[in-house]
PDB file of C-alpha atoms in Angstrom:
ATOM      1  CA  MET A  66      70.764  84.226  27.711  1.00  0.00           C
ATOM      2  CA  PRO A  67      73.855  81.990  28.205  1.00  0.00           C
ATOM      3  CA  PHE A  68      72.680  79.362  25.705  1.00  0.00           C
ATOM      4  CA  LEU A  69      72.126  81.950  22.962  1.00  0.00           C
ATOM      5  CA  HIS A  70      75.449  83.630  23.719  1.00  0.00           C
ATOM      6  CA  ASN A  71      77.316  80.307  23.543  1.00  0.00           C
ATOM      7  CA  SER A  72      75.574  79.363  20.308  1.00  0.00           C
ATOM      8  CA  VAL A  73      76.531  82.647  18.664  1.00  0.00           C
ATOM      9  CA  HIS A  74      80.127  82.225  19.872  1.00  0.00           C
ATOM     10  CA  LEU A  75      80.351  78.669  18.467  1.00  0.00           C
ATOM     11  CA  TRP A  76      78.837  79.843  15.180  1.00  0.00           C
ATOM     12  CA  ARG A  77      81.480  82.559  14.858  1.00  0.00           C
ATOM     13  CA  VAL A  78      84.282  80.096  15.647  1.00  0.00           C
ATOM     14  CA  TRP A  79      82.975  77.622  13.071  1.00  0.00           C
ATOM     15  CA  ARG A  80      82.467  80.323  10.433  1.00  0.00           C
ATOM     16  CA  ALA A  81      86.037  81.538  10.903  1.00  0.00           C
ATOM     17  CA  GLY A  82      87.303  77.982  10.494  1.00  0.00           C
ATOM     18  CA  VAL A  83      85.275  77.542   7.312  1.00  0.00           C
ATOM     19  CA  ARG A  84      86.753  80.721   5.858  1.00  0.00           C
ATOM     20  CA  VAL A  85      90.303  79.550   6.577  1.00  0.00           C
ATOM     21  CA  ASN A  86      89.692  76.105   5.087  1.00  0.00           C
ATOM     22  CA  ILE A  87      88.141  77.502   1.916  1.00  0.00           C
ATOM     23  CA  ILE A  88      91.177  79.733   1.398  1.00  0.00           C
ATOM     24  CA  ARG A  89      93.461  76.739   1.949  1.00  0.00           C
ATOM     25  CA  GLU A  90      91.562  74.537  -0.533  1.00  0.00           C
ATOM     26  CA  ILE A  91      91.566  77.280  -3.155  1.00  0.00           C
ATOM     27  CA  ALA A  92      95.347  77.488  -2.805  1.00  0.00           C
ATOM     28  CA  PHE A  93      95.591  73.816  -3.844  1.00  0.00           C
ATOM     29  CA  ARG A  94      93.245  73.797  -6.835  1.00  0.00           C
ATOM     30  CA  ALA A  95      94.553  70.560  -8.341  1.00  0.00           C
ATOM     31  CA  ASN A  96      93.748  68.594  -5.189  1.00  0.00           C
ATOM     32  CA  PHE A  97      90.276  70.158  -5.049  1.00  0.00           C
ATOM     33  CA  ILE A  98      89.528  69.380  -8.709  1.00  0.00           C
ATOM     34  CA  PHE A  99      90.820  65.806  -8.329  1.00  0.00           C
ATOM     35  CA  GLY A 100      88.609  65.263  -5.283  1.00  0.00           C
ATOM     36  CA  ILE A 101      85.503  66.532  -7.105  1.00  0.00           C
ATOM     37  CA  THR A 102      86.326  64.390 -10.166  1.00  0.00           C
ATOM     38  CA  ARG A 103      86.724  61.262  -8.045  1.00  0.00           C
ATOM     39  CA  GLN A 104      83.335  61.800  -6.436  1.00  0.00           C
ATOM     40  CA  VAL A 105      81.587  62.357  -9.772  1.00  0.00           C
ATOM     41  CA  LEU A 106      83.158  59.204 -11.238  1.00  0.00           C
ATOM     42  CA  TRP A 107      82.142  57.188  -8.167  1.00  0.00           C
ATOM     43  CA  LEU A 108      78.542  58.361  -8.519  1.00  0.00           C
ATOM     44  CA  ALA A 109      78.522  57.673 -12.257  1.00  0.00           C
ATOM     45  CA  THR A 110      79.748  54.124 -11.605  1.00  0.00           C
ATOM     46  CA  PHE A 111      76.912  53.481  -9.153  1.00  0.00           C
ATOM     47  CA  ILE A 112      74.309  54.935 -11.545  1.00  0.00           C
ATOM     48  CA  PHE A 113      75.641  52.646 -14.278  1.00  0.00           C
ATOM     49  CA  PHE A 114      75.417  49.663 -11.915  1.00  0.00           C
ATOM     50  CA  ILE A 115      71.792  50.507 -11.063  1.00  0.00           C
ATOM     51  CA  GLU A 116      70.985  50.869 -14.766  1.00  0.00           C
ATOM     52  CA  VAL A 117      72.404  47.389 -15.430  1.00  0.00           C
ATOM     53  CA  VAL A 118      70.419  45.877 -12.548  1.00  0.00           C
ATOM     54  CA  PHE A 119      67.114  47.350 -13.735  1.00  0.00           C
ATOM     55  CA  ARG A 120      67.626  46.145 -17.264  1.00  0.00           C
ATOM     56  CA  ASN A 121      67.078  42.672 -15.838  1.00  0.00           C
ATOM     57  CA  THR A 122      64.377  43.366 -13.244  1.00  0.00           C
ATOM     58  CA  GLU A 123      61.594  45.871 -12.612  1.00  0.00           C
ATOM     59  CA  THR A 124      62.082  46.156  -8.833  1.00  0.00           C
ATOM     60  CA  LEU A 125      64.761  45.607  -6.206  1.00  0.00           C
ATOM     61  CA  ALA A 126      63.204  44.323  -2.977  1.00  0.00           C
ATOM     62  CA  GLY A 127      60.035  46.132  -4.029  1.00  0.00           C
ATOM     63  CA  TRP A 128      61.781  49.423  -4.947  1.00  0.00           C
ATOM     64  CA  ASN A 129      61.635  50.649  -8.537  1.00  0.00           C
ATOM     65  CA  GLN A 130      64.543  52.331 -10.309  1.00  0.00           C
ATOM     66  CA  ALA A 131      63.563  55.912  -9.434  1.00  0.00           C
ATOM     67  CA  GLU A 132      63.179  54.975  -5.763  1.00  0.00           C
ATOM     68  CA  VAL A 133      66.588  53.285  -5.682  1.00  0.00           C
ATOM     69  CA  LEU A 134      68.072  56.408  -7.278  1.00  0.00           C
ATOM     70  CA  VAL A 135      66.514  58.428  -4.423  1.00  0.00           C
ATOM     71  CA  VAL A 136      68.415  56.240  -1.945  1.00  0.00           C
ATOM     72  CA  LEU A 137      71.649  56.653  -3.908  1.00  0.00           C
ATOM     73  CA  ALA A 138      71.153  60.421  -4.180  1.00  0.00           C
ATOM     74  CA  LEU A 139      70.537  60.760  -0.447  1.00  0.00           C
ATOM     75  CA  SER A 140      73.581  58.627   0.342  1.00  0.00           C
ATOM     76  CA  ARG A 141      75.700  61.074  -1.675  1.00  0.00           C
ATOM     77  CA  LEU A 142      73.980  64.163  -0.257  1.00  0.00           C
ATOM     78  CA  ILE A 143      73.933  63.140   3.415  1.00  0.00           C
ATOM     79  CA  GLU A 144      77.298  61.385   3.409  1.00  0.00           C
ATOM     80  CA  GLY A 145      78.726  64.417   1.620  1.00  0.00           C
ATOM     81  CA  LEU A 146      77.425  66.700   4.378  1.00  0.00           C
ATOM     82  CA  ILE A 147      78.837  64.357   7.029  1.00  0.00           C
ATOM     83  CA  ASN A 148      82.263  64.251   5.388  1.00  0.00           C
ATOM     84  CA  THR A 149      82.268  67.990   4.765  1.00  0.00           C
ATOM     85  CA  LEU A 150      81.348  68.929   8.320  1.00  0.00           C
ATOM     86  CA  PHE A 151      82.871  66.477  10.783  1.00  0.00           C
ATOM     87  CA  SER A 152      83.749  62.874   9.892  1.00  0.00           C
ATOM     88  CA  GLN A 153      87.268  63.597   8.614  1.00  0.00           C
ATOM     89  CA  ASN A 154      87.985  65.594  11.768  1.00  0.00           C
ATOM     90  CA  ILE A 155      86.774  62.856  14.104  1.00  0.00           C
ATOM     91  CA  MET A 156      88.838  60.318  12.179  1.00  0.00           C
ATOM     92  CA  GLY A 157      91.935  62.313  13.119  1.00  0.00           C
ATOM     93  CA  LEU A 158      91.320  62.068  16.880  1.00  0.00           C
ATOM     94  CA  PRO A 159      93.507  58.963  17.445  1.00  0.00           C
ATOM     95  CA  GLU A 160      96.513  60.721  15.930  1.00  0.00           C
ATOM     96  CA  LEU A 161      95.877  63.843  18.018  1.00  0.00           C
ATOM     97  CA  VAL A 162      95.790  61.783  21.219  1.00  0.00           C
ATOM     98  CA  GLN A 163      98.847  59.681  20.332  1.00  0.00           C
ATOM     99  CA  LYS A 164     100.974  62.744  19.533  1.00  0.00           C
ATOM    100  CA  GLY A 165      99.746  64.747  22.512  1.00  0.00           C
ATOM    101  CA  THR A 166      98.491  67.599  20.305  1.00  0.00           C
ATOM    102  CA  PHE A 167      95.007  67.032  21.698  1.00  0.00           C
ATOM    103  CA  ASP A 168      96.238  69.050  24.709  1.00  0.00           C
ATOM    104  CA  PHE A 169      95.899  72.235  22.651  1.00  0.00           C
ATOM    105  CA  TYR A 170      92.235  71.457  21.990  1.00  0.00           C
ATOM    106  CA  LEU A 171      91.574  71.361  25.731  1.00  0.00           C
ATOM    107  CA  THR A 172      92.953  74.888  26.120  1.00  0.00           C
ATOM    108  CA  LYS A 173      90.703  76.473  23.468  1.00  0.00           C
ATOM    109  CA  PRO A 174      87.859  78.746  24.648  1.00  0.00           C
ATOM    110  CA  VAL A 175      85.309  76.373  23.070  1.00  0.00           C
ATOM    111  CA  PRO A 176      84.154  72.858  24.014  1.00  0.00           C
ATOM    112  CA  ALA A 177      86.852  70.338  23.097  1.00  0.00           C
ATOM    113  CA  GLN A 178      84.417  68.007  21.365  1.00  0.00           C
ATOM    114  CA  PHE A 179      83.049  70.809  19.199  1.00  0.00           C
ATOM    115  CA  TYR A 180      86.488  72.052  18.183  1.00  0.00           C
ATOM    116  CA  MET A 181      87.787  68.535  17.517  1.00  0.00           C
ATOM    117  CA  ALA A 182      84.802  67.542  15.386  1.00  0.00           C
ATOM    118  CA  PHE A 183      84.222  70.758  13.420  1.00  0.00           C
ATOM    119  CA  ARG A 184      87.633  72.431  13.220  1.00  0.00           C
ATOM    120  CA  ASN A 185      88.164  71.712   9.499  1.00  0.00           C
ATOM    121  CA  PHE A 186      85.697  72.170   6.649  1.00  0.00           C
ATOM    122  CA  SER A 187      86.378  69.624   3.866  1.00  0.00           C
ATOM    123  CA  LEU A 188      85.442  71.745   0.885  1.00  0.00           C
ATOM    124  CA  TYR A 189      86.073  69.120  -1.795  1.00  0.00           C
ATOM    125  CA  ASN A 190      83.355  66.901  -0.295  1.00  0.00           C
ATOM    126  CA  VAL A 191      80.859  69.567  -1.331  1.00  0.00           C
ATOM    127  CA  GLY A 192      81.008  67.841  -4.732  1.00  0.00           C
ATOM    128  CA  ASN A 193      79.109  64.905  -3.242  1.00  0.00           C
ATOM    129  CA  VAL A 194      76.512  67.283  -1.812  1.00  0.00           C
ATOM    130  CA  VAL A 195      75.913  69.037  -5.146  1.00  0.00           C
ATOM    131  CA  ALA A 196      75.852  65.765  -7.102  1.00  0.00           C
ATOM    132  CA  GLY A 197      73.451  64.279  -4.559  1.00  0.00           C
ATOM    133  CA  ILE A 198      71.069  67.255  -4.858  1.00  0.00           C
ATOM    134  CA  VAL A 199      71.062  67.088  -8.669  1.00  0.00           C
ATOM    135  CA  LEU A 200      70.451  63.327  -8.694  1.00  0.00           C
ATOM    136  CA  LEU A 201      67.790  63.640  -5.981  1.00  0.00           C
ATOM    137  CA  PHE A 202      65.650  66.070  -7.967  1.00  0.00           C
ATOM    138  CA  TYR A 203      66.090  63.946 -11.092  1.00  0.00           C
ATOM    139  CA  ALA A 204      64.977  60.844  -9.168  1.00  0.00           C
ATOM    140  CA  VAL A 205      61.968  62.393  -7.408  1.00  0.00           C
ATOM    141  CA  TRP A 206      60.797  63.882 -10.720  1.00  0.00           C
ATOM    142  CA  HIS A 207      60.513  60.303 -12.040  1.00  0.00           C
ATOM    143  CA  LEU A 208      58.654  58.976  -8.991  1.00  0.00           C
ATOM    144  CA  PRO A 209      55.023  57.925  -9.502  1.00  0.00           C
ATOM    145  CA  GLN A 210      54.027  60.806  -7.202  1.00  0.00           C
ATOM    146  CA  PHE A 211      56.062  63.912  -6.448  1.00  0.00           C
ATOM    147  CA  PRO A 212      56.638  64.338  -2.662  1.00  0.00           C
ATOM    148  CA  SER A 213      54.299  66.771  -0.916  1.00  0.00           C
ATOM    149  CA  PRO A 214      55.571  69.800   1.052  1.00  0.00           C
ATOM    150  CA  SER A 215      54.882  67.926   4.307  1.00  0.00           C
ATOM    151  CA  SER A 216      56.975  65.006   3.042  1.00  0.00           C
ATOM    152  CA  TRP A 217      59.867  67.370   2.319  1.00  0.00           C
ATOM    153  CA  GLY A 218      59.492  68.844   5.805  1.00  0.00           C
ATOM    154  CA  LEU A 219      59.614  65.407   7.434  1.00  0.00           C
ATOM    155  CA  PHE A 220      62.572  64.545   5.215  1.00  0.00           C
ATOM    156  CA  VAL A 221      64.563  67.499   6.569  1.00  0.00           C
ATOM    157  CA  VAL A 222      63.755  66.525  10.169  1.00  0.00           C
ATOM    158  CA  LEU A 223      64.649  62.854   9.650  1.00  0.00           C
ATOM    159  CA  ALA A 224      67.812  63.683   7.693  1.00  0.00           C
ATOM    160  CA  ALA A 225      68.947  65.904  10.584  1.00  0.00           C
ATOM    161  CA  CYS A 226      68.240  63.028  12.972  1.00  0.00           C
ATOM    162  CA  GLY A 227      70.234  60.666  10.771  1.00  0.00           C
ATOM    163  CA  ILE A 228      73.245  62.979  10.607  1.00  0.00           C
ATOM    164  CA  THR A 229      73.124  63.411  14.394  1.00  0.00           C
ATOM    165  CA  ILE A 230      72.960  59.633  14.898  1.00  0.00           C
ATOM    166  CA  TYR A 231      75.949  59.126  12.592  1.00  0.00           C
ATOM    167  CA  TYR A 232      77.864  61.832  14.458  1.00  0.00           C
ATOM    168  CA  SER A 233      77.029  60.178  17.779  1.00  0.00           C
ATOM    169  CA  LEU A 234      78.219  56.774  16.566  1.00  0.00           C
ATOM    170  CA  LEU A 235      81.549  58.234  15.440  1.00  0.00           C
ATOM    171  CA  ILE A 236      82.033  60.055  18.760  1.00  0.00           C
ATOM    172  CA  MET A 237      81.246  56.881  20.719  1.00  0.00           C
ATOM    173  CA  VAL A 238      83.711  54.784  18.723  1.00  0.00           C
ATOM    174  CA  SER A 239      86.438  57.445  18.609  1.00  0.00           C
ATOM    175  CA  SER A 240      86.211  57.913  22.404  1.00  0.00           C
ATOM    176  CA  LEU A 241      87.750  54.451  22.728  1.00  0.00           C
ATOM    177  CA  VAL A 242      91.093  56.059  21.899  1.00  0.00           C
ATOM    178  CA  PHE A 243      91.183  57.426  25.461  1.00  0.00           C
ATOM    179  CA  TYR A 244      91.270  53.828  26.724  1.00  0.00           C
ATOM    180  CA  LEU A 245      93.442  52.240  24.031  1.00  0.00           C
ATOM    181  CA  GLU A 246      96.947  53.133  22.973  1.00  0.00           C
ATOM    182  CA  ARG A 247      96.084  53.061  19.275  1.00  0.00           C
ATOM    183  CA  LEU A 248      92.869  53.083  17.260  1.00  0.00           C
ATOM    184  CA  GLU A 249      93.696  52.691  13.575  1.00  0.00           C
ATOM    185  CA  ALA A 250      90.571  50.518  13.282  1.00  0.00           C
ATOM    186  CA  LEU A 251      88.465  53.690  13.458  1.00  0.00           C
ATOM    187  CA  TRP A 252      88.578  53.925   9.669  1.00  0.00           C
ATOM    188  CA  GLY A 253      87.173  50.399   9.470  1.00  0.00           C
ATOM    189  CA  PHE A 254      84.256  51.385  11.694  1.00  0.00           C
ATOM    190  CA  MET A 255      83.501  54.341   9.450  1.00  0.00           C
ATOM    191  CA  VAL A 256      83.419  52.064   6.395  1.00  0.00           C
ATOM    192  CA  LEU A 257      81.155  49.685   8.312  1.00  0.00           C
ATOM    193  CA  PHE A 258      78.758  52.545   9.039  1.00  0.00           C
ATOM    194  CA  SER A 259      78.744  53.985   5.516  1.00  0.00           C
ATOM    195  CA  GLU A 260      78.770  50.990   3.154  1.00  0.00           C
ATOM    196  CA  PRO A 261      75.105  49.944   3.622  1.00  0.00           C
ATOM    197  CA  LEU A 262      73.852  53.482   3.005  1.00  0.00           C
ATOM    198  CA  THR A 263      73.715  53.175  -0.794  1.00  0.00           C
ATOM    199  CA  VAL A 264      70.974  50.505  -1.021  1.00  0.00           C
ATOM    200  CA  PRO A 265      67.401  50.113   0.287  1.00  0.00           C
ATOM    201  CA  PHE A 266      67.596  48.265   3.598  1.00  0.00           C
ATOM    202  CA  ASP A 267      64.745  46.020   2.441  1.00  0.00           C
ATOM    203  CA  VAL A 268      67.340  44.000   0.501  1.00  0.00           C
ATOM    204  CA  PHE A 269      68.814  42.745   3.796  1.00  0.00           C
ATOM    205  CA  PRO A 270      67.453  39.719   5.686  1.00  0.00           C
ATOM    206  CA  ARG A 271      65.258  40.470   8.707  1.00  0.00           C
ATOM    207  CA  THR A 272      67.891  40.103  11.459  1.00  0.00           C
ATOM    208  CA  PRO A 273      70.582  42.325   9.860  1.00  0.00           C
ATOM    209  CA  ARG A 274      67.901  44.846   8.909  1.00  0.00           C
ATOM    210  CA  LEU A 275      66.599  45.108  12.477  1.00  0.00           C
ATOM    211  CA  THR A 276      70.174  45.328  13.795  1.00  0.00           C
ATOM    212  CA  LEU A 277      71.019  48.191  11.432  1.00  0.00           C
ATOM    213  CA  THR A 278      67.778  49.954  12.341  1.00  0.00           C
ATOM    214  CA  TYR A 279      67.690  49.780  16.139  1.00  0.00           C
ATOM    215  CA  LEU A 280      70.979  48.428  17.549  1.00  0.00           C
ATOM    216  CA  ILE A 281      73.339  50.289  15.187  1.00  0.00           C
ATOM    217  CA  PRO A 282      70.701  52.637  13.766  1.00  0.00           C
ATOM    218  CA  ILE A 283      72.326  53.680  10.501  1.00  0.00           C
ATOM    219  CA  ALA A 284      69.027  52.979   8.719  1.00  0.00           C
ATOM    220  CA  PHE A 285      67.952  56.402   9.991  1.00  0.00           C
ATOM    221  CA  VAL A 286      70.838  58.097   8.157  1.00  0.00           C
ATOM    222  CA  VAL A 287      69.595  57.515   4.589  1.00  0.00           C
ATOM    223  CA  PHE A 288      66.984  54.758   4.339  1.00  0.00           C
ATOM    224  CA  VAL A 289      64.297  56.260   6.601  1.00  0.00           C
ATOM    225  CA  PRO A 290      64.569  59.757   5.010  1.00  0.00           C
ATOM    226  CA  ALA A 291      64.294  58.030   1.619  1.00  0.00           C
ATOM    227  CA  GLN A 292      61.084  56.351   2.792  1.00  0.00           C
ATOM    228  CA  THR A 293      59.681  59.819   3.434  1.00  0.00           C
ATOM    229  CA  LEU A 294      60.190  60.950  -0.165  1.00  0.00           C
ATOM    230  CA  THR A 295      59.004  57.672  -1.686  1.00  0.00           C
ATOM    231  CA  GLY A 296      55.782  57.502   0.330  1.00  0.00           C
ATOM    232  CA  ARG A 297      56.862  54.483   2.387  1.00  0.00           C
ATOM    233  CA  LEU A 298      57.225  56.162   5.772  1.00  0.00           C
ATOM    234  CA  VAL A 299      55.092  54.841   8.646  1.00  0.00           C
ATOM    235  CA  TRP A 300      54.001  57.521  11.134  1.00  0.00           C
ATOM    236  CA  TRP A 301      55.574  55.854  14.195  1.00  0.00           C
ATOM    237  CA  GLN A 302      59.031  56.008  12.617  1.00  0.00           C
ATOM    238  CA  VAL A 303      59.168  59.770  13.241  1.00  0.00           C
ATOM    239  CA  PRO A 304      58.952  59.657  17.088  1.00  0.00           C
ATOM    240  CA  VAL A 305      61.200  56.576  17.085  1.00  0.00           C
ATOM    241  CA  ALA A 306      63.808  58.509  15.100  1.00  0.00           C
ATOM    242  CA  LEU A 307      63.637  61.422  17.542  1.00  0.00           C
ATOM    243  CA  ILE A 308      63.938  59.096  20.560  1.00  0.00           C
ATOM    244  CA  ILE A 309      66.869  57.151  19.086  1.00  0.00           C
ATOM    245  CA  THR A 310      68.598  60.420  18.182  1.00  0.00           C
ATOM    246  CA  GLY A 311      68.272  61.667  21.758  1.00  0.00           C
ATOM    247  CA  ILE A 312      69.508  58.365  23.206  1.00  0.00           C
ATOM    248  CA  PHE A 313      72.571  58.102  20.994  1.00  0.00           C
ATOM    249  CA  LEU A 314      73.514  61.767  21.361  1.00  0.00           C
ATOM    250  CA  THR A 315      73.340  61.336  25.146  1.00  0.00           C
ATOM    251  CA  LEU A 316      75.408  58.143  25.007  1.00  0.00           C
ATOM    252  CA  ALA A 317      77.980  59.856  22.800  1.00  0.00           C
ATOM    253  CA  ASN A 318      78.416  62.746  25.234  1.00  0.00           C
ATOM    254  CA  LEU A 319      78.645  60.363  28.191  1.00  0.00           C
ATOM    255  CA  ALA A 320      81.301  58.316  26.364  1.00  0.00           C
ATOM    256  CA  TRP A 321      83.215  61.494  25.483  1.00  0.00           C
ATOM    257  CA  ARG A 322      83.184  62.838  29.040  1.00  0.00           C
ATOM    258  CA  ALA A 323      84.226  59.474  30.471  1.00  0.00           C
ATOM    259  CA  GLY A 324      87.066  59.336  27.944  1.00  0.00           C
ATOM    260  CA  LEU A 325      88.271  62.823  28.831  1.00  0.00           C
ATOM    261  CA  ARG A 326      88.502  61.789  32.486  1.00  0.00           C
ATOM    262  CA  ARG A 327      90.794  58.949  31.415  1.00  0.00           C
ATOM    263  CA  TYR A 328      92.911  61.102  29.115  1.00  0.00           C
ATOM    264  CA  SER A 329      96.533  61.720  29.993  1.00  0.00           C
ATOM    265  CA  SER A 330      98.758  63.775  27.744  1.00  0.00           C
ATOM    266  CA  ALA A 331     101.243  61.907  25.584  1.00  0.00           C
ATOM    267  CA  SER A 332     103.722  64.629  26.435  1.00  0.00           C
ATOM    268  CA  SER A 333     103.395  64.155  30.197  1.00  0.00           C
TER     269      SER A 333
END
């Protein structure tokens, strides 16, 4: 089966890249330790901030302290996975195009988008993943009701949808580099996508909340999976998440292919 054969080939390519990147990170232990320390301190600062807030109130937009900690934990866990797997690679696309080194990606025996997005494995971001998992289990243990197995199953599905949506948004924005000479603003777009992920979206007014849910659907990255674990999920959000994921993944691939048709080597 061609699809199975291609999937196995891509898995082997990615696994080889992971092995190389782990060896490289181990060679620079100080940088790895500093990266992990920075992430732990960042998380500790946010936990302290939440503790201060809930000393003066019992709920935040209807969410209690344990539920807000679930959101924070998922923001660390999911954003950590995103940064570990692909976001740092996609952020480097403008430089690759400007220098003409993107030409080498087009000659690889794998899809250019796959190799560009997943070529490097950012090991030090695993610290966010581990910290997020630890905080998540601490938070759900203090919920009024521990999530059921079906809730955990839906959480995994919705978290995968959220990561795919985030990936699609980054591909769509980064594809603009094929039309523009420079795209340093890509980092600003990434900050725009990630900053709201650490709070329950119920704190936002109605219009921004709807915009961040359906027009720029980053609510599905952290907030909707958090609703699953806190018992706030409405059944129709599951098919909506699947539909939005399919739409944005399709749009991302269309934007990428259109950009490749416009691409001309910087060395030509």
